[in-house]
Amino acid sequence: MLKSIFIFVLAFSSSVFADTQEKIVEAFKESKDQVVQALSHSRLVRQNSNYFATGNFAPVDLILPSKFGLTLGVVNDVDCTWELEYLKSSVSVPFLVDDIGEMTDERLSLIRRNYFGTETFNLSYGLSYNRFKMHIGSKYLAYIATNIPDVDLMQIDSLGFNVGIGNRWIFSNRWMVGVDWASWSQPVFTTKYNNKYSDYATDEDSKDTVDTVAKLIRWVPRITLLKLQVGYSF
């Protein structure tokens, strides 16, 4: 008797479990299909759009990380967009200001983005204008001749190229989310070099330090990883 009851309970449990498992699988497939359908609108919405705008955040970016910015774009056709992107980061840590000062890193880029017939994957490339400013702190200002005014600013501007890969998803409601997985902006030509500190510094060690930093800034590659973009397509 007990054996029969046990077999019945086991069979019933197995039936319920199988039914529940089937419903879970069906629900998962339905959710997956809905997500795929939502993401598959990217190419169609892009084809029917003229402009777009995004807010950007680049947590990993040289020279200074945690850059915020804005992108304004024009849809040339379903596989090509033109974009004007601005990114900026500033660092001014109170307990370091006396030694270093404030640093500002800006980048303005003209970008062409190609999708090569895909929904979301893209290759971007174009030109970038980089601007790096450093206000020298009081520690290094102490080595400058006292009769030389207003020499606490270094500015280095450069023009170069950029290239990157990413994905951009556009939903049916025209909201978009994009990630540039990796991009490289390389300074090539220095358009402005203002290093008055080295011109007027009296301490050779401090002067050499600032000169070395300035040379690195002029040529170091600007590598960006995981740049997030959230915006709207018009």
PDB file of C-alpha atoms in Angstrom:
ATOM      1  CA  MET A   1       0.000   0.000   0.000  1.00  0.00           C
ATOM      2  CA  LEU A   2       2.696   2.440   1.005  1.00  0.00           C
ATOM      3  CA  LYS A   3       4.659   1.474  -2.087  1.00  0.00           C
ATOM      4  CA  SER A   4       1.677   2.307  -4.294  1.00  0.00           C
ATOM      5  CA  ILE A   5       1.194   5.668  -2.598  1.00  0.00           C
ATOM      6  CA  PHE A   6       4.888   6.460  -2.975  1.00  0.00           C
ATOM      7  CA  ILE A   7       4.804   5.577  -6.669  1.00  0.00           C
ATOM      8  CA  PHE A   8       1.691   7.719  -7.147  1.00  0.00           C
ATOM      9  CA  VAL A   9       3.249  10.717  -5.358  1.00  0.00           C
ATOM     10  CA  LEU A  10       6.459  10.322  -7.340  1.00  0.00           C
ATOM     11  CA  ALA A  11       4.593  10.126 -10.632  1.00  0.00           C
ATOM     12  CA  PHE A  12       2.440  13.123  -9.730  1.00  0.00           C
ATOM     13  CA  SER A  13       5.487  15.173  -8.650  1.00  0.00           C
ATOM     14  CA  SER A  14       7.311  14.282 -11.831  1.00  0.00           C
ATOM     15  CA  SER A  15       4.311  15.351 -13.896  1.00  0.00           C
ATOM     16  CA  VAL A  16       4.008  18.671 -12.039  1.00  0.00           C
ATOM     17  CA  PHE A  17       7.757  19.273 -12.275  1.00  0.00           C
ATOM     18  CA  ALA A  18       7.776  18.529 -16.007  1.00  0.00           C
ATOM     19  CA  ASP A  19       4.814  20.840 -16.561  1.00  0.00           C
ATOM     20  CA  THR A  20       6.422  23.613 -14.501  1.00  0.00           C
ATOM     21  CA  GLN A  21       9.731  23.160 -16.294  1.00  0.00           C
ATOM     22  CA  GLU A  22       7.986  23.388 -19.660  1.00  0.00           C
ATOM     23  CA  LYS A  23       6.254  26.622 -18.631  1.00  0.00           C
ATOM     24  CA  ILE A  24       9.545  28.107 -17.399  1.00  0.00           C
ATOM     25  CA  VAL A  25      11.258  27.220 -20.689  1.00  0.00           C
ATOM     26  CA  GLU A  26       8.376  28.720 -22.678  1.00  0.00           C
ATOM     27  CA  ALA A  27       8.445  31.907 -20.589  1.00  0.00           C
ATOM     28  CA  PHE A  28      12.205  32.169 -21.049  1.00  0.00           C
ATOM     29  CA  LYS A  29      11.914  31.702 -24.811  1.00  0.00           C
ATOM     30  CA  GLU A  30       9.150  34.309 -24.967  1.00  0.00           C
ATOM     31  CA  SER A  31      11.212  36.813 -22.982  1.00  0.00           C
ATOM     32  CA  LYS A  32      14.237  36.083 -25.136  1.00  0.00           C
ATOM     33  CA  ASP A  33      12.195  36.591 -28.302  1.00  0.00           C
ATOM     34  CA  GLN A  34      10.880  39.904 -26.969  1.00  0.00           C
ATOM     35  CA  VAL A  35      14.403  41.103 -26.183  1.00  0.00           C
ATOM     36  CA  VAL A  36      15.692  40.002 -29.593  1.00  0.00           C
ATOM     37  CA  GLN A  37      12.740  41.685 -31.276  1.00  0.00           C
ATOM     38  CA  ALA A  38      13.351  44.908 -29.359  1.00  0.00           C
ATOM     39  CA  LEU A  39      17.038  44.905 -30.265  1.00  0.00           C
ATOM     40  CA  SER A  40      16.343  44.048 -33.894  1.00  0.00           C
ATOM     41  CA  HIS A  41      14.727  47.457 -34.382  1.00  0.00           C
ATOM     42  CA  SER A  42      18.143  49.151 -34.418  1.00  0.00           C
ATOM     43  CA  ARG A  43      18.691  49.085 -38.174  1.00  0.00           C
ATOM     44  CA  LEU A  44      15.069  49.954 -38.989  1.00  0.00           C
ATOM     45  CA  VAL A  45      14.925  52.912 -36.583  1.00  0.00           C
ATOM     46  CA  ARG A  46      18.317  54.118 -37.788  1.00  0.00           C
ATOM     47  CA  GLN A  47      17.023  54.025 -41.365  1.00  0.00           C
ATOM     48  CA  ASN A  48      14.067  56.227 -40.405  1.00  0.00           C
ATOM     49  CA  SER A  49      16.054  58.723 -38.311  1.00  0.00           C
ATOM     50  CA  ASN A  50      17.841  61.939 -39.221  1.00  0.00           C
ATOM     51  CA  TYR A  51      19.589  63.023 -36.031  1.00  0.00           C
ATOM     52  CA  PHE A  52      20.491  61.737 -32.584  1.00  0.00           C
ATOM     53  CA  ALA A  53      22.094  62.888 -29.347  1.00  0.00           C
ATOM     54  CA  THR A  54      23.719  60.961 -26.519  1.00  0.00           C
ATOM     55  CA  GLY A  55      25.245  61.590 -23.126  1.00  0.00           C
ATOM     56  CA  ASN A  56      28.563  59.801 -22.658  1.00  0.00           C
ATOM     57  CA  PHE A  57      30.619  58.402 -19.798  1.00  0.00           C
ATOM     58  CA  ALA A  58      34.106  56.941 -20.254  1.00  0.00           C
ATOM     59  CA  PRO A  59      35.347  55.407 -16.979  1.00  0.00           C
ATOM     60  CA  VAL A  60      38.666  54.288 -18.474  1.00  0.00           C
ATOM     61  CA  ASP A  61      40.263  57.014 -20.560  1.00  0.00           C
ATOM     62  CA  LEU A  62      43.735  58.475 -20.919  1.00  0.00           C
ATOM     63  CA  ILE A  63      45.090  60.886 -19.911  1.00  0.00           C
ATOM     64  CA  LEU A  64      42.477  61.484 -17.205  1.00  0.00           C
ATOM     65  CA  PRO A  65      39.783  58.860 -16.509  1.00  0.00           C
ATOM     66  CA  SER A  66      36.058  59.307 -15.807  1.00  0.00           C
ATOM     67  CA  LYS A  67      35.300  61.575 -18.734  1.00  0.00           C
ATOM     68  CA  PHE A  68      31.778  62.891 -19.280  1.00  0.00           C
ATOM     69  CA  GLY A  69      30.515  64.341 -22.517  1.00  0.00           C
ATOM     70  CA  LEU A  70      27.961  64.753 -25.251  1.00  0.00           C
ATOM     71  CA  THR A  71      27.557  63.495 -28.818  1.00  0.00           C
ATOM     72  CA  LEU A  72      25.483  65.079 -31.592  1.00  0.00           C
ATOM     73  CA  GLY A  73      25.023  63.001 -34.715  1.00  0.00           C
ATOM     74  CA  VAL A  74      23.594  62.988 -38.223  1.00  0.00           C
ATOM     75  CA  VAL A  75      22.362  59.807 -39.919  1.00  0.00           C
ATOM     76  CA  ASN A  76      23.895  59.729 -43.388  1.00  0.00           C
ATOM     77  CA  ASP A  77      22.234  56.407 -44.279  1.00  0.00           C
ATOM     78  CA  VAL A  78      21.308  53.143 -42.581  1.00  0.00           C
ATOM     79  CA  ASP A  79      24.958  52.054 -42.424  1.00  0.00           C
ATOM     80  CA  CYS A  80      26.705  55.363 -41.740  1.00  0.00           C
ATOM     81  CA  THR A  81      26.484  58.206 -39.222  1.00  0.00           C
ATOM     82  CA  TRP A  82      28.557  61.352 -38.686  1.00  0.00           C
ATOM     83  CA  GLU A  83      29.120  62.463 -35.091  1.00  0.00           C
ATOM     84  CA  LEU A  84      30.616  65.349 -33.140  1.00  0.00           C
ATOM     85  CA  GLU A  85      31.724  64.122 -29.722  1.00  0.00           C
ATOM     86  CA  TYR A  86      33.006  66.120 -26.742  1.00  0.00           C
ATOM     87  CA  LEU A  87      34.573  64.541 -23.642  1.00  0.00           C
ATOM     88  CA  LYS A  88      36.080  66.209 -20.582  1.00  0.00           C
ATOM     89  CA  SER A  89      37.625  65.280 -17.256  1.00  0.00           C
ATOM     90  CA  SER A  90      39.119  67.457 -14.523  1.00  0.00           C
ATOM     91  CA  VAL A  91      41.137  66.501 -11.466  1.00  0.00           C
ATOM     92  CA  SER A  92      41.790  68.764  -8.515  1.00  0.00           C
ATOM     93  CA  VAL A  93      42.438  66.858  -5.296  1.00  0.00           C
ATOM     94  CA  PRO A  94      42.626  69.253  -2.301  1.00  0.00           C
ATOM     95  CA  PHE A  95      45.574  67.618  -0.534  1.00  0.00           C
ATOM     96  CA  LEU A  96      47.546  67.465  -3.810  1.00  0.00           C
ATOM     97  CA  VAL A  97      46.787  70.934  -5.143  1.00  0.00           C
ATOM     98  CA  ASP A  98      49.816  72.532  -3.475  1.00  0.00           C
ATOM     99  CA  ASP A  99      52.108  70.034  -5.199  1.00  0.00           C
ATOM    100  CA  ILE A 100      50.444  69.429  -8.553  1.00  0.00           C
ATOM    101  CA  GLY A 101      47.526  71.767  -9.149  1.00  0.00           C
ATOM    102  CA  GLU A 102      44.516  71.200 -11.364  1.00  0.00           C
ATOM    103  CA  MET A 103      44.525  69.161 -14.576  1.00  0.00           C
ATOM    104  CA  THR A 104      41.910  69.267 -17.328  1.00  0.00           C
ATOM    105  CA  ASP A 105      41.761  66.849 -20.258  1.00  0.00           C
ATOM    106  CA  GLU A 106      39.368  67.586 -23.161  1.00  0.00           C
ATOM    107  CA  ARG A 107      38.778  65.910 -26.508  1.00  0.00           C
ATOM    108  CA  LEU A 108      36.629  67.021 -29.442  1.00  0.00           C
ATOM    109  CA  SER A 109      36.208  64.371 -32.146  1.00  0.00           C
ATOM    110  CA  LEU A 110      34.655  64.246 -35.591  1.00  0.00           C
ATOM    111  CA  ILE A 111      33.625  60.602 -36.068  1.00  0.00           C
ATOM    112  CA  ARG A 112      32.307  58.541 -38.961  1.00  0.00           C
ATOM    113  CA  ARG A 113      30.615  55.352 -37.779  1.00  0.00           C
ATOM    114  CA  ASN A 114      30.067  52.431 -40.192  1.00  0.00           C
ATOM    115  CA  TYR A 115      27.745  49.462 -39.489  1.00  0.00           C
ATOM    116  CA  PHE A 116      28.597  47.331 -42.555  1.00  0.00           C
ATOM    117  CA  GLY A 117      25.042  46.019 -42.879  1.00  0.00           C
ATOM    118  CA  THR A 118      24.783  44.851 -39.257  1.00  0.00           C
ATOM    119  CA  GLU A 119      22.165  45.759 -36.668  1.00  0.00           C
ATOM    120  CA  THR A 120      24.426  47.193 -33.970  1.00  0.00           C
ATOM    121  CA  PHE A 121      28.137  46.447 -34.505  1.00  0.00           C
ATOM    122  CA  ASN A 122      30.130  49.401 -35.808  1.00  0.00           C
ATOM    123  CA  LEU A 123      33.602  50.648 -36.637  1.00  0.00           C
ATOM    124  CA  SER A 124      34.285  54.325 -35.915  1.00  0.00           C
ATOM    125  CA  TYR A 125      37.101  56.529 -37.158  1.00  0.00           C
ATOM    126  CA  GLY A 126      37.865  60.195 -37.659  1.00  0.00           C
ATOM    127  CA  LEU A 127      39.799  63.182 -36.319  1.00  0.00           C
ATOM    128  CA  SER A 128      40.328  64.302 -32.725  1.00  0.00           C
ATOM    129  CA  TYR A 129      41.437  67.588 -31.195  1.00  0.00           C
ATOM    130  CA  ASN A 130      42.974  67.109 -27.738  1.00  0.00           C
ATOM    131  CA  ARG A 131      43.520  69.814 -25.138  1.00  0.00           C
ATOM    132  CA  PHE A 132      45.368  69.266 -21.880  1.00  0.00           C
ATOM    133  CA  LYS A 133      45.751  72.012 -19.260  1.00  0.00           C
ATOM    134  CA  MET A 134      47.677  71.895 -16.015  1.00  0.00           C
ATOM    135  CA  HIS A 135      47.713  74.638 -13.419  1.00  0.00           C
ATOM    136  CA  ILE A 136      51.021  74.237 -11.578  1.00  0.00           C
ATOM    137  CA  GLY A 137      50.743  74.087  -7.782  1.00  0.00           C
ATOM    138  CA  SER A 138      52.587  76.233  -5.272  1.00  0.00           C
ATOM    139  CA  LYS A 139      55.373  73.679  -4.715  1.00  0.00           C
ATOM    140  CA  TYR A 140      56.669  74.116  -8.251  1.00  0.00           C
ATOM    141  CA  LEU A 141      55.724  77.789  -8.471  1.00  0.00           C
ATOM    142  CA  ALA A 142      58.219  78.392  -5.670  1.00  0.00           C
ATOM    143  CA  TYR A 143      61.013  77.643  -8.148  1.00  0.00           C
ATOM    144  CA  ILE A 144      59.939  80.334 -10.593  1.00  0.00           C
ATOM    145  CA  ALA A 145      61.504  83.764 -10.479  1.00  0.00           C
ATOM    146  CA  THR A 146      59.317  86.063  -8.396  1.00  0.00           C
ATOM    147  CA  ASN A 147      59.280  88.803 -11.038  1.00  0.00           C
ATOM    148  CA  ILE A 148      57.577  86.564 -13.634  1.00  0.00           C
ATOM    149  CA  PRO A 149      53.787  86.826 -13.344  1.00  0.00           C
ATOM    150  CA  ASP A 150      51.093  84.395 -14.462  1.00  0.00           C
ATOM    151  CA  VAL A 151      53.188  81.380 -15.357  1.00  0.00           C
ATOM    152  CA  ASP A 152      51.137  78.761 -13.546  1.00  0.00           C
ATOM    153  CA  LEU A 153      49.498  77.337 -16.660  1.00  0.00           C
ATOM    154  CA  MET A 154      50.645  74.633 -19.059  1.00  0.00           C
ATOM    155  CA  GLN A 155      48.506  74.010 -22.146  1.00  0.00           C
ATOM    156  CA  ILE A 156      49.118  71.446 -24.866  1.00  0.00           C
ATOM    157  CA  ASP A 157      46.742  71.145 -27.835  1.00  0.00           C
ATOM    158  CA  SER A 158      47.113  68.480 -30.506  1.00  0.00           C
ATOM    159  CA  LEU A 159      45.359  67.178 -33.605  1.00  0.00           C
ATOM    160  CA  GLY A 160      45.241  63.494 -34.499  1.00  0.00           C
ATOM    161  CA  PHE A 161      43.082  60.568 -35.518  1.00  0.00           C
ATOM    162  CA  ASN A 162      40.726  58.177 -33.739  1.00  0.00           C
ATOM    163  CA  VAL A 163      39.502  54.640 -34.381  1.00  0.00           C
ATOM    164  CA  GLY A 164      37.298  52.285 -32.363  1.00  0.00           C
ATOM    165  CA  ILE A 165      34.784  49.430 -32.288  1.00  0.00           C
ATOM    166  CA  GLY A 166      31.447  49.212 -30.523  1.00  0.00           C
ATOM    167  CA  ASN A 167      27.769  48.301 -30.545  1.00  0.00           C
ATOM    168  CA  ARG A 168      24.749  50.595 -30.522  1.00  0.00           C
ATOM    169  CA  TRP A 169      21.208  49.427 -29.877  1.00  0.00           C
ATOM    170  CA  ILE A 170      18.171  51.527 -30.827  1.00  0.00           C
ATOM    171  CA  PHE A 171      14.789  50.485 -29.456  1.00  0.00           C
ATOM    172  CA  SER A 172      11.409  50.938 -31.110  1.00  0.00           C
ATOM    173  CA  ASN A 173      10.725  53.971 -28.899  1.00  0.00           C
ATOM    174  CA  ARG A 174      13.900  55.555 -30.396  1.00  0.00           C
ATOM    175  CA  TRP A 175      15.929  55.453 -27.186  1.00  0.00           C
ATOM    176  CA  MET A 176      19.445  54.203 -27.773  1.00  0.00           C
ATOM    177  CA  VAL A 177      22.188  52.579 -25.729  1.00  0.00           C
ATOM    178  CA  GLY A 178      25.705  52.188 -27.037  1.00  0.00           C
ATOM    179  CA  VAL A 179      29.070  50.935 -25.859  1.00  0.00           C
ATOM    180  CA  ASP A 180      32.365  51.723 -27.527  1.00  0.00           C
ATOM    181  CA  TRP A 181      34.300  48.723 -26.305  1.00  0.00           C
ATOM    182  CA  ALA A 182      37.696  50.126 -27.218  1.00  0.00           C
ATOM    183  CA  SER A 183      38.874  53.244 -29.027  1.00  0.00           C
ATOM    184  CA  TRP A 184      42.215  54.879 -29.716  1.00  0.00           C
ATOM    185  CA  SER A 185      42.810  58.586 -30.236  1.00  0.00           C
ATOM    186  CA  GLN A 186      46.371  59.379 -31.254  1.00  0.00           C
ATOM    187  CA  PRO A 187      47.846  62.911 -31.225  1.00  0.00           C
ATOM    188  CA  VAL A 188      49.920  63.544 -34.345  1.00  0.00           C
ATOM    189  CA  PHE A 189      50.450  67.299 -34.664  1.00  0.00           C
ATOM    190  CA  THR A 190      50.958  69.678 -31.738  1.00  0.00           C
ATOM    191  CA  THR A 191      48.968  72.810 -32.530  1.00  0.00           C
ATOM    192  CA  LYS A 192      49.684  74.703 -29.303  1.00  0.00           C
ATOM    193  CA  TYR A 193      52.438  74.268 -26.751  1.00  0.00           C
ATOM    194  CA  ASN A 194      52.410  76.654 -23.814  1.00  0.00           C
ATOM    195  CA  ASN A 195      54.891  75.693 -21.119  1.00  0.00           C
ATOM    196  CA  LYS A 196      55.945  78.924 -19.464  1.00  0.00           C
ATOM    197  CA  TYR A 197      57.013  77.048 -16.378  1.00  0.00           C
ATOM    198  CA  SER A 198      59.976  75.508 -18.200  1.00  0.00           C
ATOM    199  CA  ASP A 199      60.804  78.872 -19.750  1.00  0.00           C
ATOM    200  CA  TYR A 200      61.152  80.626 -16.413  1.00  0.00           C
ATOM    201  CA  ALA A 201      61.903  77.887 -13.855  1.00  0.00           C
ATOM    202  CA  THR A 202      65.147  78.285 -11.908  1.00  0.00           C
ATOM    203  CA  ASP A 203      65.305  74.732 -10.524  1.00  0.00           C
ATOM    204  CA  GLU A 204      66.650  72.341 -13.146  1.00  0.00           C
ATOM    205  CA  ASP A 205      65.211  69.164 -11.572  1.00  0.00           C
ATOM    206  CA  SER A 206      61.680  70.589 -11.463  1.00  0.00           C
ATOM    207  CA  LYS A 207      62.091  71.942 -14.989  1.00  0.00           C
ATOM    208  CA  ASP A 208      63.198  68.527 -16.283  1.00  0.00           C
ATOM    209  CA  THR A 209      60.238  66.868 -14.555  1.00  0.00           C
ATOM    210  CA  VAL A 210      57.729  69.229 -16.149  1.00  0.00           C
ATOM    211  CA  ASP A 211      59.422  68.920 -19.568  1.00  0.00           C
ATOM    212  CA  THR A 212      59.241  65.117 -19.401  1.00  0.00           C
ATOM    213  CA  VAL A 213      55.549  65.210 -18.477  1.00  0.00           C
ATOM    214  CA  ALA A 214      54.864  67.661 -21.296  1.00  0.00           C
ATOM    215  CA  LYS A 215      56.565  65.430 -23.887  1.00  0.00           C
ATOM    216  CA  LEU A 216      54.516  62.434 -22.765  1.00  0.00           C
ATOM    217  CA  ILE A 217      51.298  64.431 -22.968  1.00  0.00           C
ATOM    218  CA  ARG A 218      52.080  65.511 -26.527  1.00  0.00           C
ATOM    219  CA  TRP A 219      52.382  61.948 -27.850  1.00  0.00           C
ATOM    220  CA  VAL A 220      50.819  59.442 -25.436  1.00  0.00           C
ATOM    221  CA  PRO A 221      47.943  57.447 -27.045  1.00  0.00           C
ATOM    222  CA  ARG A 222      44.493  58.251 -25.652  1.00  0.00           C
ATOM    223  CA  ILE A 223      43.048  54.789 -25.020  1.00  0.00           C
ATOM    224  CA  THR A 224      39.372  54.570 -24.049  1.00  0.00           C
ATOM    225  CA  LEU A 225      37.566  51.443 -22.810  1.00  0.00           C
ATOM    226  CA  LEU A 226      33.868  50.763 -22.190  1.00  0.00           C
ATOM    227  CA  LYS A 227      32.580  54.200 -23.129  1.00  0.00           C
ATOM    228  CA  LEU A 228      28.834  54.186 -22.386  1.00  0.00           C
ATOM    229  CA  GLN A 229      26.367  56.215 -24.500  1.00  0.00           C
ATOM    230  CA  VAL A 230      22.709  56.781 -23.711  1.00  0.00           C
ATOM    231  CA  GLY A 231      20.552  58.965 -25.931  1.00  0.00           C
ATOM    232  CA  TYR A 232      17.646  59.469 -28.312  1.00  0.00           C
ATOM    233  CA  SER A 233      17.204  59.243 -32.070  1.00  0.00           C
ATOM    234  CA  PHE A 234      15.076  61.837 -33.900  1.00  0.00           C
TER     235      PHE A 234
END
